[in-house]
CSV table of C-alpha atoms in Angstrom, one decimal:
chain,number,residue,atom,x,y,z
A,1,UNK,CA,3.2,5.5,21.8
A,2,UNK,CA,2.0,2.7,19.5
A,3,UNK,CA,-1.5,3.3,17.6
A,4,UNK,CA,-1.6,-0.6,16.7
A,5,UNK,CA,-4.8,-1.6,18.5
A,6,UNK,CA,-6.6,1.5,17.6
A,7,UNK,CA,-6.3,0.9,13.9
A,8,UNK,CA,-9.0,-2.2,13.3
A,9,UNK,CA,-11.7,0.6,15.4
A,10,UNK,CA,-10.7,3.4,13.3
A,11,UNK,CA,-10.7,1.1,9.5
A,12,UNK,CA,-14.3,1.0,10.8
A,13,UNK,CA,-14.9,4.1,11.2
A,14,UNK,CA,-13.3,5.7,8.1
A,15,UNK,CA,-14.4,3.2,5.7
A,16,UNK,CA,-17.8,3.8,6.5
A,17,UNK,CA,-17.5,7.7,6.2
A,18,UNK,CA,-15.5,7.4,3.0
A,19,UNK,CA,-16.7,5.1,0.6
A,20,UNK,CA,-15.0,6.1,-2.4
A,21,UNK,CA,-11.5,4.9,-1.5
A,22,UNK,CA,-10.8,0.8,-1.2
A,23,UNK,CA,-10.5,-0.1,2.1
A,24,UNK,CA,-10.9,-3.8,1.0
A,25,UNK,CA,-11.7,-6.6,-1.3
A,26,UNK,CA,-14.9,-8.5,-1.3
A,27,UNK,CA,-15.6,-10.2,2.5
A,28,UNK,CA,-16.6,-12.9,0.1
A,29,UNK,CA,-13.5,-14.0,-1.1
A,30,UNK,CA,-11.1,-15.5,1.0
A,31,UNK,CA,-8.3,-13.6,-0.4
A,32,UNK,CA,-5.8,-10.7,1.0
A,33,UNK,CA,-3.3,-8.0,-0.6
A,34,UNK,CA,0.2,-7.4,0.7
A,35,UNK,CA,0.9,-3.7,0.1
A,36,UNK,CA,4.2,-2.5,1.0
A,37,UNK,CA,5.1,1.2,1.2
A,38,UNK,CA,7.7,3.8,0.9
A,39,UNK,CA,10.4,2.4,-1.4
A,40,UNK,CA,12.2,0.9,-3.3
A,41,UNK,CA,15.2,0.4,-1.1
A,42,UNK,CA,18.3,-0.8,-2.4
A,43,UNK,CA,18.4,-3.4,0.4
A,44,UNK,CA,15.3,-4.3,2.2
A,45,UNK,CA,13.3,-4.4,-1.4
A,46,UNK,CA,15.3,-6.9,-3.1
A,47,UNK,CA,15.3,-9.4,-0.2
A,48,UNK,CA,11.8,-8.9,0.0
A,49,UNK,CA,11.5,-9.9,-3.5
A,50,UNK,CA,12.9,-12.8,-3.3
A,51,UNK,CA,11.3,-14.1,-0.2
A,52,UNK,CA,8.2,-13.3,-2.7
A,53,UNK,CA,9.5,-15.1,-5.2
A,54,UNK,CA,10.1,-18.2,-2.8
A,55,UNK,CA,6.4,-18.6,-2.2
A,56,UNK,CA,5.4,-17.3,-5.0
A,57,UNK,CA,3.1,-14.3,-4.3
A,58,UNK,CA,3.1,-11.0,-5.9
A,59,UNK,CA,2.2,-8.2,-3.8
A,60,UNK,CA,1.4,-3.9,-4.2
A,61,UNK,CA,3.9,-1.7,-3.9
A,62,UNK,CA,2.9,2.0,-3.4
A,63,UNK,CA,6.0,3.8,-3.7
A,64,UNK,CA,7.7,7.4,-3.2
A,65,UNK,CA,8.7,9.2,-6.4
A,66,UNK,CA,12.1,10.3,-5.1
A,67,UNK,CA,13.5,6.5,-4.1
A,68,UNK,CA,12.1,5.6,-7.4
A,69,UNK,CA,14.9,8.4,-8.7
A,70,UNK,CA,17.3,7.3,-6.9
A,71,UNK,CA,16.9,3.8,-7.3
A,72,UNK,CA,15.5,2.8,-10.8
A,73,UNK,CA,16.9,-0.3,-11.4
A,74,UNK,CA,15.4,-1.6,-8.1
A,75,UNK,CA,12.0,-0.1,-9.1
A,76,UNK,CA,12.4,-2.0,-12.7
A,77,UNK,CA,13.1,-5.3,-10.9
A,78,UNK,CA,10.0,-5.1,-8.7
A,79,UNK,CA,7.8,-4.3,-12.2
A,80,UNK,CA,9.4,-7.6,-14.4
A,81,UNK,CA,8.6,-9.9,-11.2
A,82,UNK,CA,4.8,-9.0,-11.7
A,83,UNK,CA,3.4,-6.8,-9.0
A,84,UNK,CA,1.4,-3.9,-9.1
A,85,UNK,CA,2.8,-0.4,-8.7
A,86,UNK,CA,1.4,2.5,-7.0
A,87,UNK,CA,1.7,5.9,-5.9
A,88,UNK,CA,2.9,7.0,-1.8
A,89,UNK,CA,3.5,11.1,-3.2
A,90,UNK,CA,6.8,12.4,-4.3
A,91,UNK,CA,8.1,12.5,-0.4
A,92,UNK,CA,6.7,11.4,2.6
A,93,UNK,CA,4.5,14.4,2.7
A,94,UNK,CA,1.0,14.6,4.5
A,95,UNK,CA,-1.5,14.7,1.6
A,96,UNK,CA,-3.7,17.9,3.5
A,97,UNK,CA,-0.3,20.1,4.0
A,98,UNK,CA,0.3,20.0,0.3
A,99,UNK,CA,-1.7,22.8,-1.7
A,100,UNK,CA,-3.6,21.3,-4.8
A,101,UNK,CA,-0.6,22.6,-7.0
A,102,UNK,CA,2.2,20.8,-5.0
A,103,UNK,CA,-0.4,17.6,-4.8
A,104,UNK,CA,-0.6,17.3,-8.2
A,105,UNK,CA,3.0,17.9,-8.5
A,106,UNK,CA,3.7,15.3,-6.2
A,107,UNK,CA,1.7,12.6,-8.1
A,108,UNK,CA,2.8,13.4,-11.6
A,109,UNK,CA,6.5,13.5,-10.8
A,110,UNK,CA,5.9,10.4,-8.8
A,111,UNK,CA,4.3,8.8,-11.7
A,112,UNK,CA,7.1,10.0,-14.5
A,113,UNK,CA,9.9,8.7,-12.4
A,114,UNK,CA,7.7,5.0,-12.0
A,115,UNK,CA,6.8,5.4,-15.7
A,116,UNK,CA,10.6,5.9,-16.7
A,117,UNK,CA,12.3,3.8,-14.6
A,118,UNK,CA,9.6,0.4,-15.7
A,119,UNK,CA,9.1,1.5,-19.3
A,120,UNK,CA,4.8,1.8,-18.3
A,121,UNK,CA,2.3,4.3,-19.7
A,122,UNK,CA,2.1,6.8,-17.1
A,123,UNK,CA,-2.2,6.0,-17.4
A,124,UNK,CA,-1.8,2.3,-15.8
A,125,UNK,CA,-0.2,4.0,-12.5
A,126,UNK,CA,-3.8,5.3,-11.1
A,127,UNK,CA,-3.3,3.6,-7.8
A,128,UNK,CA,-2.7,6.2,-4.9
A,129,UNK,CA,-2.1,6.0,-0.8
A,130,UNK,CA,-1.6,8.2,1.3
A,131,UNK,CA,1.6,8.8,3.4
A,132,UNK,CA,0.3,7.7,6.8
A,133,UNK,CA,-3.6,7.2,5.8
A,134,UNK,CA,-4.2,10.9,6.6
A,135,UNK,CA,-6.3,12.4,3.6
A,136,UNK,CA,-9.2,15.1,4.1
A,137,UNK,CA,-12.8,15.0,2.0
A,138,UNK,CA,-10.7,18.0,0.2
A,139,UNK,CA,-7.7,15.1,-0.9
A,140,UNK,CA,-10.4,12.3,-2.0
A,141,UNK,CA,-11.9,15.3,-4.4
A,142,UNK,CA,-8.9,16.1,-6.1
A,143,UNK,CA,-7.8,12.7,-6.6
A,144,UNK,CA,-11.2,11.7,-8.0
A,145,UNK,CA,-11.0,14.7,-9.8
A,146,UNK,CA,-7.3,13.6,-11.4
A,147,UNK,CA,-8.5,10.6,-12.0
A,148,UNK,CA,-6.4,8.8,-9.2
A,149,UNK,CA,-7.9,5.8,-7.0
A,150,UNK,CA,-7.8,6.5,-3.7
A,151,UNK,CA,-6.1,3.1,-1.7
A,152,UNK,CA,-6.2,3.1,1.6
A,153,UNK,CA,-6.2,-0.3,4.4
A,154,UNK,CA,-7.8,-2.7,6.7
A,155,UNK,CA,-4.7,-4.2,8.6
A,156,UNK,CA,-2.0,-1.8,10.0
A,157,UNK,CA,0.4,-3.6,12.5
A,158,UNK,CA,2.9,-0.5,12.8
A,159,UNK,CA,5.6,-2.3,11.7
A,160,UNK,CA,7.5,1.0,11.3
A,161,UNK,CA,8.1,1.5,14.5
A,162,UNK,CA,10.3,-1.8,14.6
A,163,UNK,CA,8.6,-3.9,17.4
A,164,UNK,CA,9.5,-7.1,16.4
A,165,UNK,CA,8.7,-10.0,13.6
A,166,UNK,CA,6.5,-11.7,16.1
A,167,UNK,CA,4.6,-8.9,16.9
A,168,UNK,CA,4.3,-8.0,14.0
A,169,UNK,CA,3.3,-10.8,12.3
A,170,UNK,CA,1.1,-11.2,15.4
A,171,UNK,CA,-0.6,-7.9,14.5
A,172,UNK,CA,-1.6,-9.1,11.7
A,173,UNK,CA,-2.9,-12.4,11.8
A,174,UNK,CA,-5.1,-11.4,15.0
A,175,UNK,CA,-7.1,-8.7,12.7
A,176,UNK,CA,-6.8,-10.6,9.3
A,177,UNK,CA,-10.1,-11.1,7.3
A,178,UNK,CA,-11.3,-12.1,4.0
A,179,UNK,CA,-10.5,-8.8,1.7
A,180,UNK,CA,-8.1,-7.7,4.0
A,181,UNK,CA,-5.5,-5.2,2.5
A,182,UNK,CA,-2.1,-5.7,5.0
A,183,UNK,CA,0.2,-2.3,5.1
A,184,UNK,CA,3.9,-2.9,5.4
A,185,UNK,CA,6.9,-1.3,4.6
A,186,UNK,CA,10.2,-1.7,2.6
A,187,UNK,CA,11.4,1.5,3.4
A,188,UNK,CA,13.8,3.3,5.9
A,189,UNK,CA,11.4,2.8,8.4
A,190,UNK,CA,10.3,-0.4,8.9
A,191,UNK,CA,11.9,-2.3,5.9
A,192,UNK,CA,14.9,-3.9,7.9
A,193,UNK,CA,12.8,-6.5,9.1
A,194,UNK,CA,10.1,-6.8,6.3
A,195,UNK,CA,12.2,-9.9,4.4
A,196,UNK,CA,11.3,-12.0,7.9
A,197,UNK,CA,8.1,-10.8,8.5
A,198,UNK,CA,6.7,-12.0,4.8
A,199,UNK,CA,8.4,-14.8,5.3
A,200,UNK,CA,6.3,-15.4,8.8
A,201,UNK,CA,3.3,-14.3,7.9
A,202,UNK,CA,3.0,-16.2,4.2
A,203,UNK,CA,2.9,-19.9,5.0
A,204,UNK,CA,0.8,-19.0,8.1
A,205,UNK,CA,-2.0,-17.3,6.1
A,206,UNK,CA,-1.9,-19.8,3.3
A,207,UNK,CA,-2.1,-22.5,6.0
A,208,UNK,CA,-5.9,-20.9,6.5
A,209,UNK,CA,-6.2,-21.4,2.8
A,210,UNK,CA,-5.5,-17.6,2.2
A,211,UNK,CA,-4.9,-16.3,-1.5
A,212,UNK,CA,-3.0,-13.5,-2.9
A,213,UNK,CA,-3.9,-10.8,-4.9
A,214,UNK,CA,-3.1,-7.6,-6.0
A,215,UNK,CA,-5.1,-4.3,-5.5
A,216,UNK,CA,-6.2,-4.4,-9.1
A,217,UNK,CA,-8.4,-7.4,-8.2
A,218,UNK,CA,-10.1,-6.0,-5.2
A,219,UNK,CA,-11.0,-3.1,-8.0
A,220,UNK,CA,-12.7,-6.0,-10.0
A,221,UNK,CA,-14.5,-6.9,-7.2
A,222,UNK,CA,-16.2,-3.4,-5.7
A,223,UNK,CA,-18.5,-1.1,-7.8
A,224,UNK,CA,-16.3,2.0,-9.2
A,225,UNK,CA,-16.1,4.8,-6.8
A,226,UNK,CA,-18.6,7.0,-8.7
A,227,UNK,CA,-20.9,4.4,-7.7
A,228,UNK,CA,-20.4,4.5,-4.2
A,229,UNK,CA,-21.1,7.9,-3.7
């Protein structure tokens, strides 16, 4: 069963119960993020790159420690083409299953294999999402607490489940918005079609005068989480 019309109801709900993470840019600003999770893979990530290169938009990738082991040199490539780098956990592990020991694990061997593999001081890799949006009050806390930023989404078109470039690109242009932050993914799941879908959805949303940005500008542009509490 696919969730994909639920999703814009429940970004509603969520972001309104849990401030403290970025669900979104400024509605101000007509501007969007492309965030793309679970790599790097050694295929689907490089031609995604240079379908990003061809229009030239950098994007946000929030990425699992272990591909980032396995596959440095991809993971280096994606940080000298100037995106932002993020954190998905160590494996594609629900947040809440984790005790607070394995969670921290998770995020500090996830951020020593980015740091390694992209020559970056570890403290510039704050950005964290996630594996399937599911985080309790108990998850926000500790990564407050660590010091992370919690990312989290406004536009989820399922794209993991494979239904199609059109669909998918359908998905998305039906709920985008000013501030919107777009999930995709470049991994196993979901990655052998994500070279096409950027490559459908870019010139569409520039043709409505779209810009891209990064999840360090939406940062800039909402009060600190501390703040919002």
């Amino acid at each position: 069963m696919q969730f994909a019309p639920v999703y814009p109801y429940l970004y509603r709900l969520l972001k309104s119960r849990f401030p403290s993470s970025l669900w979104c840019g400024s509605p101000a600003v007509p501007y969007v993020a492309l965030t793309f999770d679970d790599g790097p893979h050694p295929e689907y990530t490089p031609q995604l790159l240079d379908v990003l290169d061809r229009y030239g938009v950098r994007a946000s990738f929030f990425w699992l420690g272990v591909n980032v082991a396995r596959f440095p040199a991809i993971a280096r490539e994606v940080h000298l083409r100037g995106h932002w780098l993020a954190l998905h956990g160590y494996e594609h592990r629900a947040f809440p299953r984790l005790t607070p020991t394995e969670l921290h694990d998770s995020l500090e061997r996830t951020r020593d294999a980015i740091s390694s593999a992209c020559d970056l001081d570890p403290a510039l890799l704050r950005d964290v999402r996630p594996p399937n949006g599911i985080f309790t009050p108990k998850t926000l806390k500790l990564l407050n607490q660590w010091h992370y930023r919690p990312v989290m989404w406004s536009v989820v078109p399922e794209d993991w489940v494979e239904p199609g470039v059109e669909r998918v690109c359908q998905r998305v242009l039906t709920q985008i918005h000013w501030g919107a932050i777009v999930v995709l993914h470049d991994g196993y799941f979901g990655g052998q079609s994500v070279a096409q879908t950027a490559a459908c959805l870019i010139p569409q949303l520039r043709d409505r005068e779209y810009d891209f940005v990064t999840i360090d500008r939406f940062w800039n542009d909402v009060p600190p989480p501390s703040l919002l509490n």
